[in-house]
Coordinates of C-alpha atoms in Angstrom, one line a residue:
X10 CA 0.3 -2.8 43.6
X11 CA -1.4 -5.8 41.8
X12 CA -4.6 -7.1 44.0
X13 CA -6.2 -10.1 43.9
X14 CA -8.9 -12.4 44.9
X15 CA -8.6 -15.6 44.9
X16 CA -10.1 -19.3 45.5
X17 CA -13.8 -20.8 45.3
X18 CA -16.3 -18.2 44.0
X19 CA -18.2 -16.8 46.9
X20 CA -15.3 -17.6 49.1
X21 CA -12.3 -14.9 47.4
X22 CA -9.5 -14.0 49.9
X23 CA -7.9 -10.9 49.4
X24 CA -4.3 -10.7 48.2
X25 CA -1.4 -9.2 46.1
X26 CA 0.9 -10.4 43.8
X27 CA 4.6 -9.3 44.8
X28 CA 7.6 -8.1 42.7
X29 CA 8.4 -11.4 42.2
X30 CA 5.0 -12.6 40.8
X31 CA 4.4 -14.3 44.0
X32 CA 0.6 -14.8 45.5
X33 CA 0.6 -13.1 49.1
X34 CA -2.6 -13.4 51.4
X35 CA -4.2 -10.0 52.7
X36 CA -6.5 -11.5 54.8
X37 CA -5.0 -10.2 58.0
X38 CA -5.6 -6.8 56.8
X39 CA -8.2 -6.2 55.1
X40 CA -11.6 -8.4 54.8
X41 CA -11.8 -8.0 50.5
X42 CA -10.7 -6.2 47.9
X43 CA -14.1 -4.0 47.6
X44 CA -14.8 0.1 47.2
X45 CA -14.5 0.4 51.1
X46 CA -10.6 0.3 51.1
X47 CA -10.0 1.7 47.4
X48 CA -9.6 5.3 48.4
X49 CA -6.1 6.8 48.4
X50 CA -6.0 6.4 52.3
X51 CA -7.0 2.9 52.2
X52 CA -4.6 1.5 49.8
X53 CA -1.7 3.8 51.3
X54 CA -2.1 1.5 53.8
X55 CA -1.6 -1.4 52.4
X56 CA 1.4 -0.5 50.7
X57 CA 3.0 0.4 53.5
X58 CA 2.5 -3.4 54.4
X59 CA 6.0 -5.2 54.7
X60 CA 5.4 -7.5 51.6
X61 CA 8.0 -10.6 52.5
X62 CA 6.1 -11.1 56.0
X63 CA 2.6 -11.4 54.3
X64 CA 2.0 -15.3 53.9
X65 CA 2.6 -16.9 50.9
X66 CA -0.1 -18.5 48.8
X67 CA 0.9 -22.0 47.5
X68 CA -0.4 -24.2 44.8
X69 CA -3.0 -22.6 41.7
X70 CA -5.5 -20.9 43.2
X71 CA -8.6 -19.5 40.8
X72 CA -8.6 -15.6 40.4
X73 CA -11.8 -14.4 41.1
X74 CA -12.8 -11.2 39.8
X75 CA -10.7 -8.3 40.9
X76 CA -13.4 -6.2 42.7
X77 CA -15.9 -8.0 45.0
X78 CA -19.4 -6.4 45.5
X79 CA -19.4 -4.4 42.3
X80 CA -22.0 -1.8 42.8
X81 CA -22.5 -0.9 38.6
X82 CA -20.6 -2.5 35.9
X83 CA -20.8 0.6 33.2
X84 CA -19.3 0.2 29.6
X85 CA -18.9 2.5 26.8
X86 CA -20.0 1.1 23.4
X87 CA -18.3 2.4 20.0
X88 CA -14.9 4.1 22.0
X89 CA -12.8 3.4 19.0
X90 CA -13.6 4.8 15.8
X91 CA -12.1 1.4 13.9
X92 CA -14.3 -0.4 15.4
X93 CA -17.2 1.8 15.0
X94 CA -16.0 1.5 11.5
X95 CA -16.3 -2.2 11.3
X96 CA -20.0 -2.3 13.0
X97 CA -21.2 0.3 10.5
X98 CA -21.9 2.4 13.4
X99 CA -21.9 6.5 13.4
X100 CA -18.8 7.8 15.7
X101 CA -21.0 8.8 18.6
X102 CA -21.2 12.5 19.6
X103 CA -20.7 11.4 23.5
X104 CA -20.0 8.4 25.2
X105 CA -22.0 5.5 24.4
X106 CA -23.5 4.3 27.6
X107 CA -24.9 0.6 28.5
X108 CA -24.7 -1.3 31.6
X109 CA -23.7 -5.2 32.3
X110 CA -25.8 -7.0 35.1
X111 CA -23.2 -7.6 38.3
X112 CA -24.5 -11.0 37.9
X113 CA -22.4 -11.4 34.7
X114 CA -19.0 -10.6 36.4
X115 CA -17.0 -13.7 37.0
X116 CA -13.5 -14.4 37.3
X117 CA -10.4 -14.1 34.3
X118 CA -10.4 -17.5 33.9
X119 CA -13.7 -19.1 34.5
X120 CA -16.0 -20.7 31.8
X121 CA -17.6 -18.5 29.7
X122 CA -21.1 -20.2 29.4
X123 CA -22.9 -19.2 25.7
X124 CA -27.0 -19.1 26.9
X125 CA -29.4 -21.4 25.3
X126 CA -30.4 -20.7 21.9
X127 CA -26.8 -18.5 21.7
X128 CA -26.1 -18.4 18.0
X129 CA -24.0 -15.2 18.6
X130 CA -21.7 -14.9 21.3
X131 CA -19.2 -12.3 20.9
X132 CA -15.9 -11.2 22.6
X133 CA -14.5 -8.0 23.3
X134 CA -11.1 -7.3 25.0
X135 CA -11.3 -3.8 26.8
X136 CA -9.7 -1.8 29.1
X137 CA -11.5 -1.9 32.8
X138 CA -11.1 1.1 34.9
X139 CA -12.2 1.1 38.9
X140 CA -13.5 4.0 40.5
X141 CA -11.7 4.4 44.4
X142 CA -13.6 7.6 45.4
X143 CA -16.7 8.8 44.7
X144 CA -16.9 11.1 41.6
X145 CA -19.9 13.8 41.3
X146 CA -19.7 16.5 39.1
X147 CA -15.6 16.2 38.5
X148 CA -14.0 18.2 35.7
X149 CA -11.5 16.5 33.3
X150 CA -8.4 17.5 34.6
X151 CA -9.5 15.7 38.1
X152 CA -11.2 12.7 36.8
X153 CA -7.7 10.5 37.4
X154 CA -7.4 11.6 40.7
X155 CA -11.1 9.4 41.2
X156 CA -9.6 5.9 39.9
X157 CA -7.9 3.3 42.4
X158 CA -7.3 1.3 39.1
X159 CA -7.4 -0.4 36.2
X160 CA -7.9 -4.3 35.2
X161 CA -8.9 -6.5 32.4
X162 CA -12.6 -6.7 30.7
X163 CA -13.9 -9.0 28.5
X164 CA -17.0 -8.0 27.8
X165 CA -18.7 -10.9 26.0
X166 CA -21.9 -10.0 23.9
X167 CA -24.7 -12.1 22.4
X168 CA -24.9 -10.0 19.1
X169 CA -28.7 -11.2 18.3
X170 CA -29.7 -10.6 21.4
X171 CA -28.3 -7.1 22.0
X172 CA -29.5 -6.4 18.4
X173 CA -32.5 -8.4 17.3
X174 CA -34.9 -8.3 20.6
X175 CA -35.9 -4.3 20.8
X176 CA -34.5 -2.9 23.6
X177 CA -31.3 -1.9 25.0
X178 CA -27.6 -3.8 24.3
X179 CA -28.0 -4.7 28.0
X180 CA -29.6 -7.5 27.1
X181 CA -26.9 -8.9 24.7
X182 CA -24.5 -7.8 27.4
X183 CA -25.6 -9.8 30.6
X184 CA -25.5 -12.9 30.2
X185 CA -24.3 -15.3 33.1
X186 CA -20.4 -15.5 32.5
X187 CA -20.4 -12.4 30.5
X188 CA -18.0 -10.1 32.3
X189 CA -14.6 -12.2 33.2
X190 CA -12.8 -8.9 35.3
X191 CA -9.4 -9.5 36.5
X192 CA -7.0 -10.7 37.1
X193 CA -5.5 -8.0 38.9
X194 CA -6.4 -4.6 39.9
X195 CA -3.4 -2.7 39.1
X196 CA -3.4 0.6 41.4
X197 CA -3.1 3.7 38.8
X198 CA 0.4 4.6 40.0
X199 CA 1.2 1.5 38.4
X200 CA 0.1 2.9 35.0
X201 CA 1.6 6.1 34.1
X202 CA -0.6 6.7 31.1
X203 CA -3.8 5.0 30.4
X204 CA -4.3 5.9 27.2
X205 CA -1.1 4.3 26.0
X206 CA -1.8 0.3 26.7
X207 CA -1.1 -2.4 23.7
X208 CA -4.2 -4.8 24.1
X209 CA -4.6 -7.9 22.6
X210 CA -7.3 -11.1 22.0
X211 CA -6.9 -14.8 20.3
X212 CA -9.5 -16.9 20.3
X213 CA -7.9 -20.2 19.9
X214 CA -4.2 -18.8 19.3
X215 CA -5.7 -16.7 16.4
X216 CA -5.0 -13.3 16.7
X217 CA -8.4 -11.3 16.6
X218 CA -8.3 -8.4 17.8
X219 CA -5.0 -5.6 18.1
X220 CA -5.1 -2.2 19.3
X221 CA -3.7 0.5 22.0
X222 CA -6.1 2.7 24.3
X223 CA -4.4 5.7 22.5
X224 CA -7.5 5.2 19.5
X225 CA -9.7 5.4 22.1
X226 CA -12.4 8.3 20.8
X227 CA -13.3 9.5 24.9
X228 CA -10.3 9.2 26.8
X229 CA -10.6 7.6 30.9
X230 CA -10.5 10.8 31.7
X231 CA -12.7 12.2 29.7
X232 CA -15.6 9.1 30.5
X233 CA -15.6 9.3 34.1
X234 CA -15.8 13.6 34.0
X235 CA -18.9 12.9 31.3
X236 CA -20.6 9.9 33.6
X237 CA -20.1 11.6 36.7
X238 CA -22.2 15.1 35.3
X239 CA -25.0 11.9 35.3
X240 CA -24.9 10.2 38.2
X241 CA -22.7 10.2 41.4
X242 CA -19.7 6.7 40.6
X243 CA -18.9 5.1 43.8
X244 CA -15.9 2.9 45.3
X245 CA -15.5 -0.2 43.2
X246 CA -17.5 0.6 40.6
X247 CA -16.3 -0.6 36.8
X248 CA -16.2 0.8 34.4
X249 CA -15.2 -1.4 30.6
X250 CA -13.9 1.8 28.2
X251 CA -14.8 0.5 24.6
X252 CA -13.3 -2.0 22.7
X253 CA -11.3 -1.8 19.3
X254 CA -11.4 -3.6 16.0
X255 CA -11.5 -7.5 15.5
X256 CA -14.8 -8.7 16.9
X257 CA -16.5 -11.3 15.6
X258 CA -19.9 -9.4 14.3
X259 CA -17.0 -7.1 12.2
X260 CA -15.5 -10.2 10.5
X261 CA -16.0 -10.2 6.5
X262 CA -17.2 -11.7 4.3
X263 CA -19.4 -13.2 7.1
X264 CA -19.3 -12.8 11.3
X265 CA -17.7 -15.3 12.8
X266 CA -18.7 -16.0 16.3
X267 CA -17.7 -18.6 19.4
X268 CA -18.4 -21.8 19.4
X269 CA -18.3 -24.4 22.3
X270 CA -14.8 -25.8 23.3
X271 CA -13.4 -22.3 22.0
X272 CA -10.9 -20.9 23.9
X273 CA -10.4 -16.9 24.4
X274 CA -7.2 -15.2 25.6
X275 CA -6.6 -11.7 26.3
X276 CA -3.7 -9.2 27.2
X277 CA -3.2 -5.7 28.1
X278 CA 0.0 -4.5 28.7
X279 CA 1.0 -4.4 32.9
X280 CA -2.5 -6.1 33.4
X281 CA -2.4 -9.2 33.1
X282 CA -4.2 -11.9 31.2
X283 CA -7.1 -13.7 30.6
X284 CA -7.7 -17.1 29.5
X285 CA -11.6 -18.7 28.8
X286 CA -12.9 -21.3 27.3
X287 CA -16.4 -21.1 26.1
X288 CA -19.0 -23.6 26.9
X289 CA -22.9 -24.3 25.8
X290 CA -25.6 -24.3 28.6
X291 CA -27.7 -27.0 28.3

């Protein structure tokens, strides 16, 4: 299944989009697509919904974010040793962890809004993986078994302030408007191999950034078994997997970095895309 949630932020319906690519409404079944109905049980349910009878959606409704009420947005820094290449960076003994403030996740098309004083906003096209049962202590082989699904991340980053203001990358990382997630959360039986997914950016019809989860240095399965030794991961949490080469901070002979009126577009193969355009706040 491909789930949804759409119209005015605050206000997202559930829904699905059908064989066809149609918009149906979920609404008389379940109240949001959030971790309470992303276990195995819950979304056996709803694919045992007869998918002509749901209503259709007309018109162009925004996407929201995939996931409503995101308990932890977790993301793996330097996953792919190209791009850990290109930053200079050490490939990392274990996985890299920061977090992104929930108050940065917005939807796959909304305005991505550079902070004042921005001089180096980012972008970063990686694969999104959502937790449907809770993981504690799981073993590799299981890890899968924990995911209702994967989706889209763009995890935009303010290079000077992850870098340049002593602390953590969290604070290059959260921004308002820096986590468009979505459009779809496509249910892992959908995606027969995770590590094998063709991704791709262009920031305005420029190709930036090319590369295929199968580079990834810790695999899904490997991250979520390795987090969950931590800390117990929960229904609908995130969690963005690394992103590979082509960001702007890796760009020679200088970085090259986003600019207002910019527009961002990202693929990954069975998942969708995402469209931004970036915007200066005032």
């Amino acid at each position: 299944m491909k789930l949804v949630r759409y119209g005015a932020p605050g206000a997202e319906k559930p829904g699905l989009i059908d064989e066809g690519g149609t918009l149906r409404d979920l609404s008389a079944h379940v109240s949001d697509i959030t971790g309470a109905m992303l276990s195995d049980a819950g979304l056996d349910r709803l694919r045992a919904l007869d998918v002509a009878m749901l209503p259709e959606v007309t018109g162009d409704p925004r996407f929201g974010p995939c996931v409503g009420g995101i308990g932890k947005m977790m993301c793996i820094g330097l996953n792919y040793s190209d791009h850990a290449a290109e930053t200079g960076s050490k490939i990392p003994e274990h996985p890299i962890l920061f977090m992104k403030a929930t108050s940065a996740i917005v939807g796959p098309d909304d305005t991505v809004v550079m902070p004042r004083g921005s001089q180096a906003t980012d972008w970063e096209i990686e694969l999104g993986v959502v937790i449907g049962t809770t993981a504690k202590y799981v073993s590799e082989a299981e890890a899968l078994d924990h995911v209702a699904g994967y989706c889209i991340v763009n995890d935009v980053s303010e290079r000077d302030f992850q870098n340049k203001l002593t602390g953590q990358w969290t604070k290059g990382k959260s921004c308002d408007t820096f986590g468009p997630t979505g459009p779809w959360l496509v249910t892992r039986d959908e995606v027969a191999d995770p590590q094998a997914l063709d991704m791709a950016l262009d920031v305005n019809g420029e190709r930036r950034q090319t590369g295929n989860t199968a580079t990834m240095i810790f695999s899904v399965a490997q991250i979520i078994a390795h987090l969950s030794q931590l800390f117990t991961l929960h229904p609908g949490d995130v969690i963005a997997t690394g992103t590979p080469p082509g960001v702007g901070l890796g760009m020679k002979p200088d970085p090259v970095f986003l600019k207002e009126g910019d527009v961002m577009e990202l693929t990954i193969s069975g998942l969708g895309r995402q469209r931004q355009t970036v915007a200066a706040d005032r």
